[in-house]
């Protein structure tokens, strides 16, 4: 289940991609399939081990084209172990809402992104997330849980302040919002409640089968109750200074 829309966020074979806070690796795997040179980074050692196993399995199964590479590694989003301007693409999906110093994370992403490079940021959308917080304290008051809810304008302003230029936004996963509302209403750890179990079966069926009816429904509902807000931006090239280089001739 991808949150980033790669039709709006083009990826070329050979692009060097950082999936920051990769979690279970869903976006890293898609980038690998598309021929990128992928680094999946997360602070969770257990998840990184699983991602590395999946990368190896994908290579063995021939799912990645020739020239694609994939590395999974532990790391700190506030102190990335990469030189300046190392990546063509950076993805950070459903991570920034967990991190107190979100401006610091944006600064690190900008540092390692090449001029002209692209970045995709996804966070829980304000409205659906606010419902979850209202229904359940346990939803967010946990170690490593969500510490803030972004409004779209607030996130875009932080992206601009970091030196990036936003070029597009959208919402995703509308069908998942009611599921989390049910989870919050019946207890976030209560997977046995009938409404929660029934809706979960619907989501699994939708993910596996991708029926036209639910695809159309989600597209229609995304602007209203999409669970995630997605923003795309580029890192501008530095302007040439007059009186230097060719301009000085």
PDB file of N, CA and C in Angstrom, residues 89-138:
ATOM      1  N   UNK A  89      16.626  11.655  -4.681  1.00  0.00           N
ATOM      2  CA  UNK A  89      15.253  11.568  -4.178  1.00  0.00           C
ATOM      3  C   UNK A  89      15.290  11.218  -2.694  1.00  0.00           C
ATOM      4  N   UNK A  90      14.444  11.883  -1.900  1.00  0.00           N
ATOM      5  CA  UNK A  90      14.256  11.523  -0.496  1.00  0.00           C
ATOM      6  C   UNK A  90      12.761  11.351  -0.243  1.00  0.00           C
ATOM      7  N   UNK A  91      12.412  10.252   0.423  1.00  0.00           N
ATOM      8  CA  UNK A  91      11.028   9.983   0.827  1.00  0.00           C
ATOM      9  C   UNK A  91      10.986   9.872   2.338  1.00  0.00           C
ATOM     10  N   UNK A  92      10.046  10.571   2.957  1.00  0.00           N
ATOM     11  CA  UNK A  92       9.817  10.428   4.393  1.00  0.00           C
ATOM     12  C   UNK A  92       8.306  10.302   4.592  1.00  0.00           C
ATOM     13  N   UNK A  93       7.861   9.095   4.888  1.00  0.00           N
ATOM     14  CA  UNK A  93       6.431   8.788   4.908  1.00  0.00           C
ATOM     15  C   UNK A  93       5.971   8.397   6.301  1.00  0.00           C
ATOM     16  N   UNK A  94       5.040   9.179   6.857  1.00  0.00           N
ATOM     17  CA  UNK A  94       4.428   8.923   8.165  1.00  0.00           C
ATOM     18  C   UNK A  94       5.498   8.825   9.260  1.00  0.00           C
ATOM     19  N   UNK A  95       6.405   9.789   9.254  1.00  0.00           N
ATOM     20  CA  UNK A  95       7.513   9.816  10.211  1.00  0.00           C
ATOM     21  C   UNK A  95       7.563  11.127  10.996  1.00  0.00           C
ATOM     22  N   UNK A  96       7.393  12.245  10.325  1.00  0.00           N
ATOM     23  CA  UNK A  96       7.644  13.542  10.957  1.00  0.00           C
ATOM     24  C   UNK A  96       6.734  13.832  12.142  1.00  0.00           C
ATOM     25  N   UNK A  97       5.542  13.217  12.147  1.00  0.00           N
ATOM     26  CA  UNK A  97       4.629  13.427  13.268  1.00  0.00           C
ATOM     27  C   UNK A  97       5.125  12.763  14.555  1.00  0.00           C
ATOM     28  N   UNK A  98       6.166  11.927  14.441  1.00  0.00           N
ATOM     29  CA  UNK A  98       6.733  11.251  15.613  1.00  0.00           C
ATOM     30  C   UNK A  98       7.922  11.996  16.215  1.00  0.00           C
ATOM     31  N   UNK A  99       8.503  12.955  15.488  1.00  0.00           N
ATOM     32  CA  UNK A  99       9.803  13.503  15.841  1.00  0.00           C
ATOM     33  C   UNK A  99       9.670  14.921  16.391  1.00  0.00           C
ATOM     34  N   UNK A 100      10.142  15.163  17.624  1.00  0.00           N
ATOM     35  CA  UNK A 100      10.047  16.509  18.186  1.00  0.00           C
ATOM     36  C   UNK A 100      10.705  17.579  17.319  1.00  0.00           C
ATOM     37  N   UNK A 101      11.907  17.315  16.829  1.00  0.00           N
ATOM     38  CA  UNK A 101      12.640  18.312  16.031  1.00  0.00           C
ATOM     39  C   UNK A 101      12.383  18.073  14.546  1.00  0.00           C
ATOM     40  N   UNK A 102      11.161  18.373  14.099  1.00  0.00           N
ATOM     41  CA  UNK A 102      10.835  18.129  12.688  1.00  0.00           C
ATOM     42  C   UNK A 102      11.611  19.068  11.763  1.00  0.00           C
ATOM     43  N   UNK A 103      11.910  20.292  12.233  1.00  0.00           N
ATOM     44  CA  UNK A 103      12.705  21.206  11.406  1.00  0.00           C
ATOM     45  C   UNK A 103      14.126  20.671  11.225  1.00  0.00           C
ATOM     46  N   UNK A 104      14.651  20.031  12.255  1.00  0.00           N
ATOM     47  CA  UNK A 104      15.977  19.430  12.144  1.00  0.00           C
ATOM     48  C   UNK A 104      16.018  18.303  11.129  1.00  0.00           C
ATOM     49  N   UNK A 105      14.950  17.505  11.101  1.00  0.00           N
ATOM     50  CA  UNK A 105      14.864  16.415  10.116  1.00  0.00           C
ATOM     51  C   UNK A 105      14.787  16.982   8.701  1.00  0.00           C
ATOM     52  N   UNK A 106      13.976  18.010   8.506  1.00  0.00           N
ATOM     53  CA  UNK A 106      13.894  18.638   7.185  1.00  0.00           C
ATOM     54  C   UNK A 106      15.247  19.196   6.750  1.00  0.00           C
ATOM     55  N   UNK A 107      15.967  19.803   7.692  1.00  0.00           N
ATOM     56  CA  UNK A 107      17.280  20.356   7.361  1.00  0.00           C
ATOM     57  C   UNK A 107      18.246  19.263   6.917  1.00  0.00           C
ATOM     58  N   UNK A 108      18.215  18.113   7.585  1.00  0.00           N
ATOM     59  CA  UNK A 108      19.082  17.001   7.203  1.00  0.00           C
ATOM     60  C   UNK A 108      18.693  16.457   5.827  1.00  0.00           C
ATOM     61  N   UNK A 109      17.397  16.363   5.552  1.00  0.00           N
ATOM     62  CA  UNK A 109      16.966  15.885   4.232  1.00  0.00           C
ATOM     63  C   UNK A 109      17.428  16.829   3.132  1.00  0.00           C
ATOM     64  N   UNK A 110      17.310  18.124   3.377  1.00  0.00           N
ATOM     65  CA  UNK A 110      17.755  19.105   2.387  1.00  0.00           C
ATOM     66  C   UNK A 110      19.261  19.010   2.191  1.00  0.00           C
ATOM     67  N   UNK A 111      19.984  18.792   3.270  1.00  0.00           N
ATOM     68  CA  UNK A 111      21.452  18.691   3.179  1.00  0.00           C
ATOM     69  C   UNK A 111      21.886  17.559   2.261  1.00  0.00           C
ATOM     70  N   UNK A 112      21.259  16.389   2.398  1.00  0.00           N
ATOM     71  CA  UNK A 112      21.710  15.226   1.622  1.00  0.00           C
ATOM     72  C   UNK A 112      21.078  15.164   0.236  1.00  0.00           C
ATOM     73  N   UNK A 113      20.122  16.045  -0.058  1.00  0.00           N
ATOM     74  CA  UNK A 113      19.457  16.049  -1.361  1.00  0.00           C
ATOM     75  C   UNK A 113      20.236  16.907  -2.347  1.00  0.00           C
ATOM     76  N   UNK A 114      20.413  16.400  -3.554  1.00  0.00           N
ATOM     77  CA  UNK A 114      21.111  17.155  -4.593  1.00  0.00           C
ATOM     78  C   UNK A 114      20.257  18.335  -5.067  1.00  0.00           C
ATOM     79  N   UNK A 115      20.878  19.429  -5.496  1.00  0.00           N
ATOM     80  CA  UNK A 115      20.112  20.499  -6.143  1.00  0.00           C
ATOM     81  C   UNK A 115      19.343  19.950  -7.342  1.00  0.00           C
ATOM     82  N   UNK A 116      18.075  20.306  -7.434  1.00  0.00           N
ATOM     83  CA  UNK A 116      17.213  19.740  -8.469  1.00  0.00           C
ATOM     84  C   UNK A 116      16.559  18.440  -8.058  1.00  0.00           C
ATOM     85  N   UNK A 117      16.940  17.911  -6.886  1.00  0.00           N
ATOM     86  CA  UNK A 117      16.358  16.665  -6.403  1.00  0.00           C
ATOM     87  C   UNK A 117      14.946  16.850  -5.886  1.00  0.00           C
ATOM     88  N   UNK A 118      14.264  15.727  -5.648  1.00  0.00           N
ATOM     89  CA  UNK A 118      12.852  15.748  -5.263  1.00  0.00           C
ATOM     90  C   UNK A 118      12.660  15.091  -3.907  1.00  0.00           C
ATOM     91  N   UNK A 119      11.672  15.590  -3.184  1.00  0.00           N
ATOM     92  CA  UNK A 119      11.365  15.050  -1.873  1.00  0.00           C
ATOM     93  C   UNK A 119       9.868  14.831  -1.763  1.00  0.00           C
ATOM     94  N   UNK A 120       9.479  13.735  -1.110  1.00  0.00           N
ATOM     95  CA  UNK A 120       8.075  13.445  -0.831  1.00  0.00           C
ATOM     96  C   UNK A 120       7.908  13.316   0.673  1.00  0.00           C
ATOM     97  N   UNK A 121       6.956  14.068   1.214  1.00  0.00           N
ATOM     98  CA  UNK A 121       6.668  14.044   2.649  1.00  0.00           C
ATOM     99  C   UNK A 121       5.210  13.650   2.835  1.00  0.00           C
ATOM    100  N   UNK A 122       4.947  12.628   3.649  1.00  0.00           N
ATOM    101  CA  UNK A 122       3.562  12.274   3.961  1.00  0.00           C
ATOM    102  C   UNK A 122       3.388  12.246   5.475  1.00  0.00           C
ATOM    103  N   UNK A 123       2.249  12.775   5.912  1.00  0.00           N
ATOM    104  CA  UNK A 123       1.899  12.809   7.338  1.00  0.00           C
ATOM    105  C   UNK A 123       0.406  12.522   7.467  1.00  0.00           C
ATOM    106  N   UNK A 124      -0.055  12.120   8.660  1.00  0.00           N
ATOM    107  CA  UNK A 124      -1.489  11.974   8.855  1.00  0.00           C
ATOM    108  C   UNK A 124      -2.202  13.314   8.637  1.00  0.00           C
ATOM    109  N   UNK A 125      -3.331  13.260   7.953  1.00  0.00           N
ATOM    110  CA  UNK A 125      -4.092  14.482   7.658  1.00  0.00           C
ATOM    111  C   UNK A 125      -4.781  15.013   8.914  1.00  0.00           C
ATOM    112  N   UNK A 126      -4.926  16.331   9.003  1.00  0.00           N
ATOM    113  CA  UNK A 126      -5.413  16.964  10.219  1.00  0.00           C
ATOM    114  C   UNK A 126      -6.789  16.451  10.644  1.00  0.00           C
ATOM    115  N   UNK A 127      -7.779  16.493   9.750  1.00  0.00           N
ATOM    116  CA  UNK A 127      -9.151  16.155  10.136  1.00  0.00           C
ATOM    117  C   UNK A 127      -9.318  14.731  10.644  1.00  0.00           C
ATOM    118  N   UNK A 128      -8.995  13.724   9.841  1.00  0.00           N
ATOM    119  CA  UNK A 128      -9.112  12.337  10.310  1.00  0.00           C
ATOM    120  C   UNK A 128      -8.260  12.042  11.544  1.00  0.00           C
ATOM    121  N   UNK A 129      -7.072  12.652  11.616  1.00  0.00           N
ATOM    122  CA  UNK A 129      -6.203  12.427  12.767  1.00  0.00           C
ATOM    123  C   UNK A 129      -6.801  13.052  14.027  1.00  0.00           C
ATOM    124  N   UNK A 130      -7.406  14.210  13.888  1.00  0.00           N
ATOM    125  CA  UNK A 130      -8.027  14.880  15.030  1.00  0.00           C
ATOM    126  C   UNK A 130      -9.159  14.033  15.611  1.00  0.00           C
ATOM    127  N   UNK A 131      -9.913  13.353  14.728  1.00  0.00           N
ATOM    128  CA  UNK A 131     -10.969  12.452  15.199  1.00  0.00           C
ATOM    129  C   UNK A 131     -10.365  11.337  16.048  1.00  0.00           C
ATOM    130  N   UNK A 132      -9.262  10.767  15.588  1.00  0.00           N
ATOM    131  CA  UNK A 132      -8.602   9.694  16.342  1.00  0.00           C
ATOM    132  C   UNK A 132      -8.148  10.187  17.714  1.00  0.00           C
ATOM    133  N   UNK A 133      -7.554  11.355  17.773  1.00  0.00           N
ATOM    134  CA  UNK A 133      -7.082  11.894  19.044  1.00  0.00           C
ATOM    135  C   UNK A 133      -8.254  12.161  19.982  1.00  0.00           C
ATOM    136  N   UNK A 134      -9.385  12.597  19.424  1.00  0.00           N
ATOM    137  CA  UNK A 134     -10.558  12.890  20.245  1.00  0.00           C
ATOM    138  C   UNK A 134     -11.161  11.607  20.815  1.00  0.00           C
ATOM    139  N   UNK A 135     -11.158  10.544  20.013  1.00  0.00           N
ATOM    140  CA  UNK A 135     -11.765   9.289  20.441  1.00  0.00           C
ATOM    141  C   UNK A 135     -10.904   8.507  21.420  1.00  0.00           C
ATOM    142  N   UNK A 136      -9.588   8.681  21.338  1.00  0.00           N
ATOM    143  CA  UNK A 136      -8.716   7.814  22.127  1.00  0.00           C
ATOM    144  C   UNK A 136      -7.406   8.496  22.486  1.00  0.00           C
ATOM    145  N   UNK A 137      -7.133   8.610  23.781  1.00  0.00           N
ATOM    146  CA  UNK A 137      -5.814   9.076  24.227  1.00  0.00           C
ATOM    147  C   UNK A 137      -4.748   8.023  23.948  1.00  0.00           C
ATOM    148  N   UNK A 138      -5.136   6.762  24.070  1.00  0.00           N
ATOM    149  CA  UNK A 138      -4.170   5.676  23.875  1.00  0.00           C
ATOM    150  C   UNK A 138      -3.636   5.638  22.451  1.00  0.00           C
TER     151      UNK A 138
END
